[in-house]
PDB file of C-alpha atoms and ligand atoms in Angstrom:
ATOM      1  CA  MET K 182     -26.416 -11.018   0.410  1.00 59.00           C
ATOM      2  CA  ASN K 183     -26.921 -11.320   4.146  1.00 72.00           C
ATOM      3  CA  LEU K 184     -23.678 -12.294   5.727  1.00 83.00           C
ATOM      4  CA  MET K 185     -23.078 -12.539   9.441  1.00 84.00           C
ATOM      5  CA  ASN K 186     -20.604  -9.937  10.700  1.00 82.00           C
ATOM      6  CA  LYS K 187     -18.125 -12.667  11.595  1.00 81.00           C
ATOM      7  CA  GLU K 188     -18.049 -13.793   7.974  1.00 93.00           C
ATOM      8  CA  VAL K 189     -17.065 -10.398   6.595  1.00 97.00           C
ATOM      9  CA  ILE K 190     -13.429  -9.319   6.684  1.00 98.00           C
ATOM     10  CA  LYS K 191     -13.189  -5.551   6.731  1.00 98.00           C
ATOM     11  CA  ILE K 192     -10.045  -3.957   5.375  1.00 98.00           C
ATOM     12  CA  ILE K 193      -8.820  -0.386   5.299  1.00 98.00           C
ATOM     13  CA  ALA K 194      -5.894   0.097   2.919  1.00 99.00           C
ATOM     14  CA  PHE K 195      -3.922   3.323   2.726  1.00 98.00           C
ATOM     15  CA  GLY K 196      -1.557   4.163  -0.099  1.00 98.00           C
ATOM     16  CA  ASP K 197       1.811   5.883   0.386  1.00 98.00           C
ATOM     17  CA  ILE K 198       2.120   7.692   3.729  1.00 98.00           C
ATOM     18  CA  ILE K 199       4.306  10.781   3.317  1.00 98.00           C
ATOM     19  CA  GLY K 200       6.768  11.411   6.136  1.00 98.00           C
ATOM     20  CA  LYS K 201       5.913  12.990   9.468  1.00 97.00           C
ATOM     21  CA  PRO K 202       2.812  14.874   8.259  1.00 98.00           C
ATOM     22  CA  GLY K 203       1.441  11.615   6.856  1.00 98.00           C
ATOM     23  CA  ARG K 204       2.200   9.742  10.076  1.00 98.00           C
ATOM     24  CA  HIS K 205       0.515  12.398  12.193  1.00 98.00           C
ATOM     25  CA  ALA K 206      -2.520  12.332   9.941  1.00 98.00           C
ATOM     26  CA  LEU K 207      -2.695   8.544  10.402  1.00 98.00           C
ATOM     27  CA  LYS K 208      -2.580   8.971  14.169  1.00 98.00           C
ATOM     28  CA  LYS K 209      -5.558  11.340  13.951  1.00 98.00           C
ATOM     29  CA  ILE K 210      -7.652   9.488  11.379  1.00 98.00           C
ATOM     30  CA  ILE K 211      -7.279   5.855  12.495  1.00 98.00           C
ATOM     31  CA  PRO K 212      -9.397   6.145  15.678  1.00 98.00           C
ATOM     32  CA  GLU K 213     -12.106   7.895  13.633  1.00 98.00           C
ATOM     33  CA  LEU K 214     -12.096   5.202  10.928  1.00 98.00           C
ATOM     34  CA  LYS K 215     -12.018   2.396  13.489  1.00 98.00           C
ATOM     35  CA  LYS K 216     -15.179   3.786  15.091  1.00 98.00           C
ATOM     36  CA  GLU K 217     -16.906   4.077  11.718  1.00 98.00           C
ATOM     37  CA  CYS K 218     -15.754   0.930   9.904  1.00 97.00           C
ATOM     38  CA  HIS K 219     -14.557  -1.577  12.549  1.00 97.00           C
ATOM     39  CA  PRO K 220     -11.736  -2.845  10.305  1.00 98.00           C
ATOM     40  CA  ASP K 221     -10.132  -6.238  10.909  1.00 98.00           C
ATOM     41  CA  ILE K 222      -6.975  -5.076   9.126  1.00 98.00           C
ATOM     42  CA  ILE K 223      -5.431  -1.670   8.539  1.00 98.00           C
ATOM     43  CA  ILE K 224      -2.692  -1.881   5.926  1.00 98.00           C
ATOM     44  CA  VAL K 225      -0.499   0.969   4.663  1.00 98.00           C
ATOM     45  CA  ASN K 226       2.220   1.415   2.095  1.00 98.00           C
ATOM     46  CA  GLY K 227       5.233   2.455   4.161  1.00 98.00           C
ATOM     47  CA  GLU K 228       7.792   3.289   1.472  1.00 98.00           C
ATOM     48  CA  ASN K 229       7.709   7.050   2.193  1.00 98.00           C
ATOM     49  CA  LEU K 230       7.243   6.981   5.962  1.00 98.00           C
ATOM     50  CA  ALA K 231      10.773   8.220   6.743  1.00 98.00           C
ATOM     51  CA  HIS K 232      10.747  11.699   5.186  1.00 95.00           C
ATOM     52  CA  ASN K 233       9.758  10.180   1.849  1.00 95.00           C
ATOM     53  CA  LYS K 234      12.821   7.905   1.816  1.00 96.00           C
ATOM     54  CA  GLY K 235      11.981   4.390   2.969  1.00 98.00           C
ATOM     55  CA  ILE K 236      11.341   3.371   6.533  1.00 98.00           C
ATOM     56  CA  THR K 237      13.275   3.021   9.792  1.00 98.00           C
ATOM     57  CA  GLU K 238      12.658   0.628  12.666  1.00 98.00           C
ATOM     58  CA  LYS K 239      11.745   3.495  15.010  1.00 98.00           C
ATOM     59  CA  ILE K 240       9.193   4.874  12.559  1.00 98.00           C
ATOM     60  CA  LEU K 241       7.786   1.405  11.881  1.00 98.00           C
ATOM     61  CA  VAL K 242       7.228   0.837  15.618  1.00 98.00           C
ATOM     62  CA  GLU K 243       5.722   4.324  15.972  1.00 98.00           C
ATOM     63  CA  THR K 244       3.299   3.721  13.097  1.00 98.00           C
ATOM     64  CA  ILE K 245       2.268   0.336  14.479  1.00 98.00           C
ATOM     65  CA  SER K 246       1.376   2.132  17.732  1.00 98.00           C
ATOM     66  CA  TYR K 247      -1.150   4.238  15.776  1.00 98.00           C
ATOM     67  CA  GLY K 248      -3.091   1.072  14.933  1.00 98.00           C
ATOM     68  CA  VAL K 249      -1.542  -0.040  11.645  1.00 98.00           C
ATOM     69  CA  ASP K 250      -1.493  -3.840  11.335  1.00 98.00           C
ATOM     70  CA  PHE K 251       0.562  -4.369   8.204  1.00 98.00           C
ATOM     71  CA  PHE K 252       2.987  -2.616   5.834  1.00 98.00           C
ATOM     72  CA  THR K 253       3.824  -2.988   2.164  1.00 98.00           C
ATOM     73  CA  LEU K 254       6.641  -1.170   0.349  1.00 98.00           C
ATOM     74  CA  GLY K 255       7.729  -0.066  -3.129  1.00 98.00           C
ATOM     75  CA  ASP K 256      10.628   1.509  -5.031  1.00 98.00           C
ATOM     76  CA  HIS K 257      11.777   3.327  -1.854  1.00 97.00           C
ATOM     77  CA  ALA K 258      11.872   0.075   0.162  1.00 97.00           C
ATOM     78  CA  PHE K 259      15.659   0.018   0.410  1.00 97.00           C
ATOM     79  CA  ASP K 260      16.370   3.777   0.635  1.00 97.00           C
ATOM     80  CA  GLN K 261      17.406   3.260   4.270  1.00 96.00           C
ATOM     81  CA  ALA K 262      19.354   0.109   3.506  1.00 96.00           C
ATOM     82  CA  LYS K 263      20.693  -0.583   7.005  1.00 97.00           C
ATOM     83  CA  GLU K 264      17.358   0.072   8.673  1.00 98.00           C
ATOM     84  CA  ILE K 265      15.323  -2.135   6.366  1.00 98.00           C
ATOM     85  CA  ALA K 266      17.924  -4.897   6.643  1.00 97.00           C
ATOM     86  CA  LYS K 267      17.593  -4.692  10.437  1.00 98.00           C
ATOM     87  CA  ILE K 268      13.796  -4.730  10.225  1.00 98.00           C
ATOM     88  CA  PHE K 269      13.723  -7.845   8.035  1.00 98.00           C
ATOM     89  CA  ALA K 270      16.498  -9.578   9.998  1.00 98.00           C
ATOM     90  CA  LYS K 271      14.414  -9.388  13.176  1.00 97.00           C
ATOM     91  CA  ASN K 272      11.703 -11.273  11.333  1.00 95.00           C
ATOM     92  CA  LYS K 273       8.985 -10.149  13.748  1.00 97.00           C
ATOM     93  CA  TYR K 274       7.505  -7.108  12.048  1.00 98.00           C
ATOM     94  CA  PRO K 275       4.381  -7.176   9.865  1.00 98.00           C
ATOM     95  CA  ILE K 276       6.058  -5.858   6.732  1.00 98.00           C
ATOM     96  CA  ILE K 277       6.796  -7.112   3.213  1.00 98.00           C
ATOM     97  CA  ARG K 278       8.564  -5.722   0.138  1.00 98.00           C
ATOM     98  CA  PRO K 279       7.788  -6.254  -3.565  1.00 98.00           C
ATOM     99  CA  ALA K 280       8.044  -9.927  -4.542  1.00 98.00           C
ATOM    100  CA  ASN K 281       9.530  -9.395  -8.004  1.00 98.00           C
ATOM    101  CA  TYR K 282      13.098  -8.266  -7.391  1.00 97.00           C
ATOM    102  CA  PRO K 283      15.431 -10.317  -9.563  1.00 96.00           C
ATOM    103  CA  PRO K 284      17.229 -13.107  -7.635  1.00 93.00           C
ATOM    104  CA  GLU K 285      20.539 -11.293  -8.252  1.00 94.00           C
ATOM    105  CA  ALA K 286      19.371  -8.427  -6.029  1.00 93.00           C
ATOM    106  CA  LYS K 287      19.462 -10.795  -3.026  1.00 94.00           C
ATOM    107  CA  VAL K 288      17.116  -8.474  -1.135  1.00 95.00           C
ATOM    108  CA  PRO K 289      16.103  -9.414   2.398  1.00 97.00           C
ATOM    109  CA  GLY K 290      12.493  -9.856   3.492  1.00 97.00           C
ATOM    110  CA  SER K 291       9.654 -11.546   1.672  1.00 97.00           C
ATOM    111  CA  GLY K 292       7.092 -10.576  -0.930  1.00 98.00           C
ATOM    112  CA  TRP K 293       4.101 -11.994   0.892  1.00 98.00           C
ATOM    113  CA  LYS K 294       3.069 -12.861   4.415  1.00 98.00           C
ATOM    114  CA  ILE K 295       0.088 -14.089   6.407  1.00 98.00           C
ATOM    115  CA  ILE K 296      -1.801 -11.651   8.622  1.00 97.00           C
ATOM    116  CA  LYS K 297      -3.647 -13.390  11.466  1.00 96.00           C
ATOM    117  CA  THR K 298      -7.121 -12.013  12.218  1.00 96.00           C
ATOM    118  CA  LYS K 299      -9.949 -13.191  14.490  1.00 94.00           C
ATOM    119  CA  LYS K 300     -11.823 -14.100  11.320  1.00 95.00           C
ATOM    120  CA  GLY K 301      -9.033 -16.161   9.760  1.00 95.00           C
ATOM    121  CA  ASP K 302      -5.754 -15.857   7.932  1.00 97.00           C
ATOM    122  CA  VAL K 303      -5.341 -13.157   5.298  1.00 98.00           C
ATOM    123  CA  ALA K 304      -2.347 -13.051   2.951  1.00 98.00           C
ATOM    124  CA  ALA K 305      -0.780  -9.785   1.821  1.00 98.00           C
ATOM    125  CA  LEU K 306       1.208  -9.765  -1.423  1.00 98.00           C
ATOM    126  CA  ASN K 307       3.349  -6.876  -2.698  1.00 98.00           C
ATOM    127  CA  LEU K 308       4.426  -6.419  -6.328  1.00 98.00           C
ATOM    128  CA  MET K 309       6.076  -3.620  -8.284  1.00 98.00           C
ATOM    129  CA  GLY K 310       5.399  -2.524 -11.863  1.00 98.00           C
ATOM    130  CA  ARG K 311       7.836  -2.072 -14.731  1.00 97.00           C
ATOM    131  CA  VAL K 312       6.126   0.257 -17.214  1.00 97.00           C
ATOM    132  CA  PHE K 313       7.613   3.808 -17.109  1.00 96.00           C
ATOM    133  CA  PHE K 314       9.253   2.628 -13.913  1.00 94.00           C
ATOM    134  CA  ARG K 315      11.560  -0.262 -13.014  1.00 88.00           C
ATOM    135  CA  GLU K 316      12.149  -2.148 -16.250  1.00 88.00           C
ATOM    136  CA  ILE K 317      14.757  -4.477 -14.789  1.00 91.00           C
ATOM    137  CA  LEU K 318      12.420  -6.075 -12.293  1.00 97.00           C
ATOM    138  CA  ASP K 319      11.164  -9.593 -12.864  1.00 98.00           C
ATOM    139  CA  CYS K 320       7.746  -9.875 -14.508  1.00 98.00           C
ATOM    140  CA  PRO K 321       5.186  -8.950 -11.840  1.00 98.00           C
ATOM    141  CA  PHE K 322       2.507 -11.099 -13.486  1.00 98.00           C
ATOM    142  CA  ARG K 323       4.641 -14.252 -13.318  1.00 98.00           C
ATOM    143  CA  ALA K 324       5.820 -13.308  -9.827  1.00 98.00           C
ATOM    144  CA  ALA K 325       2.182 -12.985  -8.756  1.00 98.00           C
ATOM    145  CA  ASP K 326       1.331 -16.452 -10.097  1.00 98.00           C
ATOM    146  CA  LYS K 327       4.356 -17.997  -8.436  1.00 98.00           C
ATOM    147  CA  ALA K 328       3.552 -16.425  -5.059  1.00 98.00           C
ATOM    148  CA  LEU K 329      -0.134 -17.319  -5.366  1.00 98.00           C
ATOM    149  CA  ASP K 330       0.727 -21.006  -5.883  1.00 98.00           C
ATOM    150  CA  GLU K 331       2.168 -20.933  -2.363  1.00 98.00           C
ATOM    151  CA  ILE K 332      -0.323 -18.518  -0.800  1.00 98.00           C
ATOM    152  CA  LYS K 333      -3.337 -20.554  -1.963  1.00 98.00           C
ATOM    153  CA  LYS K 334      -2.120 -23.475   0.160  1.00 98.00           C
ATOM    154  CA  ARG K 335      -2.649 -21.245   3.212  1.00 98.00           C
ATOM    155  CA  THR K 336      -5.682 -19.039   2.530  1.00 98.00           C
ATOM    156  CA  ASN K 337      -7.971 -17.717  -0.180  1.00 96.00           C
ATOM    157  CA  ILE K 338      -8.361 -14.296   1.424  1.00 98.00           C
ATOM    158  CA  ILE K 339      -5.648 -12.315  -0.327  1.00 98.00           C
ATOM    159  CA  ILE K 340      -4.774  -8.628  -0.567  1.00 98.00           C
ATOM    160  CA  CYS K 341      -2.349  -7.384  -3.216  1.00 99.00           C
ATOM    161  CA  ASP K 342      -0.623  -3.986  -3.303  1.00 99.00           C
ATOM    162  CA  PHE K 343       0.666  -3.420  -6.857  1.00 98.00           C
ATOM    163  CA  HIS K 344       3.116  -0.525  -6.592  1.00 98.00           C
ATOM    164  CA  ALA K 345       3.303   0.814 -10.124  1.00 98.00           C
ATOM    165  CA  GLU K 346       3.263   3.907 -12.309  1.00 98.00           C
ATOM    166  CA  ALA K 347       1.153   3.058 -15.349  1.00 98.00           C
ATOM    167  CA  THR K 348      -2.589   2.623 -14.962  1.00 98.00           C
ATOM    168  CA  SER K 349      -2.592   0.304 -17.995  1.00 98.00           C
ATOM    169  CA  GLU K 350      -0.220  -2.115 -16.262  1.00 98.00           C
ATOM    170  CA  LYS K 351      -2.214  -1.802 -13.052  1.00 98.00           C
ATOM    171  CA  LYS K 352      -5.566  -2.501 -14.684  1.00 98.00           C
ATOM    172  CA  ALA K 353      -4.112  -5.469 -16.573  1.00 98.00           C
ATOM    173  CA  MET K 354      -2.814  -6.790 -13.248  1.00 98.00           C
ATOM    174  CA  GLY K 355      -6.289  -6.292 -11.772  1.00 98.00           C
ATOM    175  CA  TYR K 356      -7.808  -8.538 -14.441  1.00 98.00           C
ATOM    176  CA  HIS K 357      -4.903 -10.982 -14.164  1.00 98.00           C
ATOM    177  CA  LEU K 358      -5.647 -11.296 -10.452  1.00 98.00           C
ATOM    178  CA  ASP K 359      -9.440 -11.374 -10.845  1.00 98.00           C
ATOM    179  CA  ALA K 360     -10.778 -14.453  -9.006  1.00 98.00           C
ATOM    180  CA  LYS K 361      -7.275 -15.147  -7.683  1.00 98.00           C
ATOM    181  CA  VAL K 362      -7.197 -12.454  -4.976  1.00 98.00           C
ATOM    182  CA  SER K 363      -9.831 -10.668  -2.906  1.00 98.00           C
ATOM    183  CA  LEU K 364      -8.525  -7.127  -3.200  1.00 99.00           C
ATOM    184  CA  ALA K 365      -5.995  -5.730  -5.697  1.00 99.00           C
ATOM    185  CA  TYR K 366      -5.091  -2.092  -5.322  1.00 99.00           C
ATOM    186  CA  GLY K 367      -2.453   0.211  -6.726  1.00 98.00           C
ATOM    187  CA  THR K 368      -0.053   2.525  -4.929  1.00 98.00           C
ATOM    188  CA  HIS K 369       2.937   4.737  -5.870  1.00 98.00           C
ATOM    189  CA  THR K 370       1.445   7.601  -7.917  1.00 98.00           C
ATOM    190  CA  HIS K 371       0.297   9.364  -4.708  1.00 98.00           C
ATOM    191  CA  ILE K 372      -2.826  10.437  -6.627  1.00 98.00           C
ATOM    192  CA  PRO K 373      -6.115   8.594  -5.985  1.00 98.00           C
ATOM    193  CA  SER K 374      -7.923   7.200  -9.000  1.00 98.00           C
ATOM    194  CA  ALA K 375     -11.725   7.125  -9.213  1.00 98.00           C
ATOM    195  CA  ASP K 376     -12.114   3.637 -10.717  1.00 98.00           C
ATOM    196  CA  GLU K 377     -12.861   1.520  -7.675  1.00 98.00           C
ATOM    197  CA  GLN K 378     -14.898  -1.500  -8.732  1.00 98.00           C
ATOM    198  CA  ILE K 379     -15.553  -5.164  -8.240  1.00 98.00           C
ATOM    199  CA  LEU K 380     -14.174  -7.020 -11.245  1.00 98.00           C
ATOM    200  CA  PRO K 381     -16.324  -9.709 -12.962  1.00 98.00           C
ATOM    201  CA  GLN K 382     -14.908 -12.562 -10.885  1.00 98.00           C
ATOM    202  CA  LYS K 383     -15.278 -10.777  -7.550  1.00 98.00           C
ATOM    203  CA  THR K 384     -11.924  -9.135  -6.988  1.00 98.00           C
ATOM    204  CA  ALA K 385     -12.149  -5.617  -5.571  1.00 99.00           C
ATOM    205  CA  TYR K 386      -9.920  -3.242  -7.531  1.00 99.00           C
ATOM    206  CA  ILE K 387      -8.669   0.353  -7.697  1.00 99.00           C
ATOM    207  CA  SER K 388      -5.790   1.653  -9.847  1.00 99.00           C
ATOM    208  CA  ASP K 389      -4.359   3.851  -7.111  1.00 99.00           C
ATOM    209  CA  VAL K 390      -5.414   4.500  -3.536  1.00 98.00           C
ATOM    210  CA  GLY K 391      -3.554   7.837  -3.387  1.00 98.00           C
ATOM    211  CA  MET K 392      -1.287   9.212  -0.694  1.00 98.00           C
ATOM    212  CA  THR K 393      -1.750  10.476   2.815  1.00 98.00           C
ATOM    213  CA  GLY K 394       0.312  13.630   2.685  1.00 98.00           C
ATOM    214  CA  PRO K 395       0.381  17.433   2.342  1.00 98.00           C
ATOM    215  CA  MET K 396      -2.386  18.822   0.149  1.00 98.00           C
ATOM    216  CA  LYS K 397      -0.338  21.737  -1.232  1.00 98.00           C
ATOM    217  CA  SER K 398       2.318  19.579  -2.850  1.00 97.00           C
ATOM    218  CA  VAL K 399       3.300  17.633  -5.925  1.00 97.00           C
ATOM    219  CA  ILE K 400       3.284  14.030  -4.706  1.00 96.00           C
ATOM    220  CA  GLY K 401       4.281  15.329  -1.253  1.00 97.00           C
ATOM    221  CA  SER K 402       7.047  17.715  -2.341  1.00 95.00           C
ATOM    222  CA  ASN K 403       6.957  21.500  -2.462  1.00 95.00           C
ATOM    223  CA  PRO K 404       5.399  22.484  -5.809  1.00 96.00           C
ATOM    224  CA  GLU K 405       8.225  25.003  -6.413  1.00 94.00           C
ATOM    225  CA  ASN K 406      10.842  22.234  -6.418  1.00 93.00           C
ATOM    226  CA  SER K 407       8.792  20.180  -8.773  1.00 93.00           C
ATOM    227  CA  ILE K 408       8.247  23.079 -11.200  1.00 94.00           C
ATOM    228  CA  ARG K 409      11.985  23.842 -11.081  1.00 94.00           C
ATOM    229  CA  HIS K 410      12.746  20.218 -11.947  1.00 93.00           C
ATOM    230  CA  PHE K 411      10.370  20.107 -14.893  1.00 93.00           C
ATOM    231  CA  THR K 412      11.371  23.471 -16.297  1.00 95.00           C
ATOM    232  CA  SER K 413      15.148  23.144 -15.792  1.00 94.00           C
ATOM    233  CA  GLN K 414      15.564  19.378 -16.301  1.00 88.00           C
ATOM    234  CA  LEU K 415      17.873  19.438 -13.277  1.00 89.00           C
ATOM    235  CA  PRO K 416      17.532  16.528 -10.811  1.00 87.00           C
ATOM    236  CA  PHE K 417      14.395  16.551  -8.664  1.00 86.00           C
ATOM    237  CA  ASP K 418      15.229  17.977  -5.254  1.00 84.00           C
ATOM    238  CA  TYR K 419      12.367  16.424  -3.253  1.00 86.00           C
ATOM    239  CA  GLU K 420      11.606  18.738  -0.364  1.00 93.00           C
ATOM    240  CA  LEU K 421       8.674  17.744   1.820  1.00 96.00           C
ATOM    241  CA  SER K 422       5.864  20.309   1.658  1.00 96.00           C
ATOM    242  CA  GLU K 423       5.181  22.132   4.893  1.00 95.00           C
ATOM    243  CA  ASP K 424       1.452  22.388   4.306  1.00 97.00           C
ATOM    244  CA  LYS K 425      -0.365  21.334   7.489  1.00 97.00           C
ATOM    245  CA  ASN K 426      -3.518  20.443   5.591  1.00 98.00           C
ATOM    246  CA  ILE K 427      -3.188  16.712   4.943  1.00 98.00           C
ATOM    247  CA  GLU K 428      -5.198  14.777   2.405  1.00 98.00           C
ATOM    248  CA  VAL K 429      -5.974  11.288   3.608  1.00 98.00           C
ATOM    249  CA  ASN K 430      -6.731   8.760   0.895  1.00 98.00           C
ATOM    250  CA  ALA K 431      -7.655   5.149   1.593  1.00 98.00           C
ATOM    251  CA  ILE K 432     -10.081   2.427   0.600  1.00 98.00           C
ATOM    252  CA  TYR K 433     -12.503   0.405   2.661  1.00 98.00           C
ATOM    253  CA  SER K 434     -13.238  -3.086   1.420  1.00 98.00           C
ATOM    254  CA  GLU K 435     -15.335  -6.002   2.621  1.00 98.00           C
ATOM    255  CA  ILE K 436     -14.429  -9.596   1.789  1.00 98.00           C
ATOM    256  CA  ASP K 437     -16.502 -12.751   2.269  1.00 97.00           C
ATOM    257  CA  SER K 438     -14.222 -14.818   4.496  1.00 96.00           C
ATOM    258  CA  ARG K 439     -15.848 -18.084   3.354  1.00 96.00           C
ATOM    259  CA  ASN K 440     -14.640 -17.812  -0.244  1.00 97.00           C
ATOM    260  CA  GLY K 441     -12.354 -14.764  -0.438  1.00 98.00           C
ATOM    261  CA  GLN K 442     -14.711 -12.902  -2.785  1.00 98.00           C
ATOM    262  CA  ALA K 443     -15.064  -9.131  -2.546  1.00 98.00           C
ATOM    263  CA  ILE K 444     -18.360  -7.676  -1.418  1.00 98.00           C
ATOM    264  CA  LYS K 445     -17.548  -3.985  -1.403  1.00 98.00           C
ATOM    265  CA  ILE K 446     -14.909  -1.374  -2.182  1.00 98.00           C
ATOM    266  CA  LYS K 447     -15.337   2.264  -1.277  1.00 98.00           C
ATOM    267  CA  ARG K 448     -13.011   5.248  -1.503  1.00 98.00           C
ATOM    268  CA  ILE K 449     -12.197   7.300   1.571  1.00 98.00           C
ATOM    269  CA  ARG K 450     -10.963  10.890   1.151  1.00 98.00           C
ATOM    270  CA  ARG K 451     -10.650  13.164   4.178  1.00 98.00           C
ATOM    271  CA  PHE K 452      -8.643  16.177   5.262  1.00 98.00           C
ATOM    272  CA  VAL K 453      -6.961  16.616   8.612  1.00 98.00           C
ATOM    273  CA  SER K 454      -4.702  19.360   9.923  1.00 98.00           C
ATOM    274  CA  VAL K 455      -1.519  18.402  11.711  1.00 96.00           C
TER     275      VAL K 455
HETATM  276 FE1  FE2 U 592       5.537   6.670  -2.875  1.00 66.87          FE
HETATM  277 FE1  FE2 U 593       6.802   4.495  -5.055  1.00 66.87          FE
END
């Protein structure tokens, strides 16, 4: 396939960015990746940006200054309740939260949004899983269909971050979204999966992008705390690892802007010291 450069939308998607070390790694890696890949959109999952617990306005603005265009969230979206309420109330920031909260939750913000690029409008959709995770959420599959009914009126170039625990639920979502979205990727486990692929009907897919955070850690936390939790059954005291060696996990994907079909998905795994 010989597409003109202007017809190819290039996306770099990061998974969960872990606190200050993750933010500093982003600051270092984004210029490098921009030079190599010339992305039209850089999207990150921001649920752990503020010391693992949600996001603040100050940190959102700081991360935008590093070159991030758009933010999705997950189960930590409302950890900093006042901050996230302020962020959504201003209605000017490029950020969404999972679309499938039950109506009773009355959460602010929206589950999808349009990202303007020089090559056309791209929609970002955020969903959260239920298996081994948040059973009381609304069905993410139905929520996806409902959102897509609206999104499709605006664009057929669609990115979906499915923030979920179980790979079975994620893969099923991938097939559910095949042909409906351009790129469906998983976040939340903080561990990258090696199953990047283009599904039969041209949706790029990966079960989990993986985190950008300290290498010597268990999902970003000091291993000692994690071992203590599993061996004692006491509550998990998440303490951010101090390892300065940061693993950076992301995906690079190319989408045909004329029909929203995926052309490529590639894993990125680098290490930077902060
Ligand atoms: Fe996370
Ligand atoms: Fe999460």
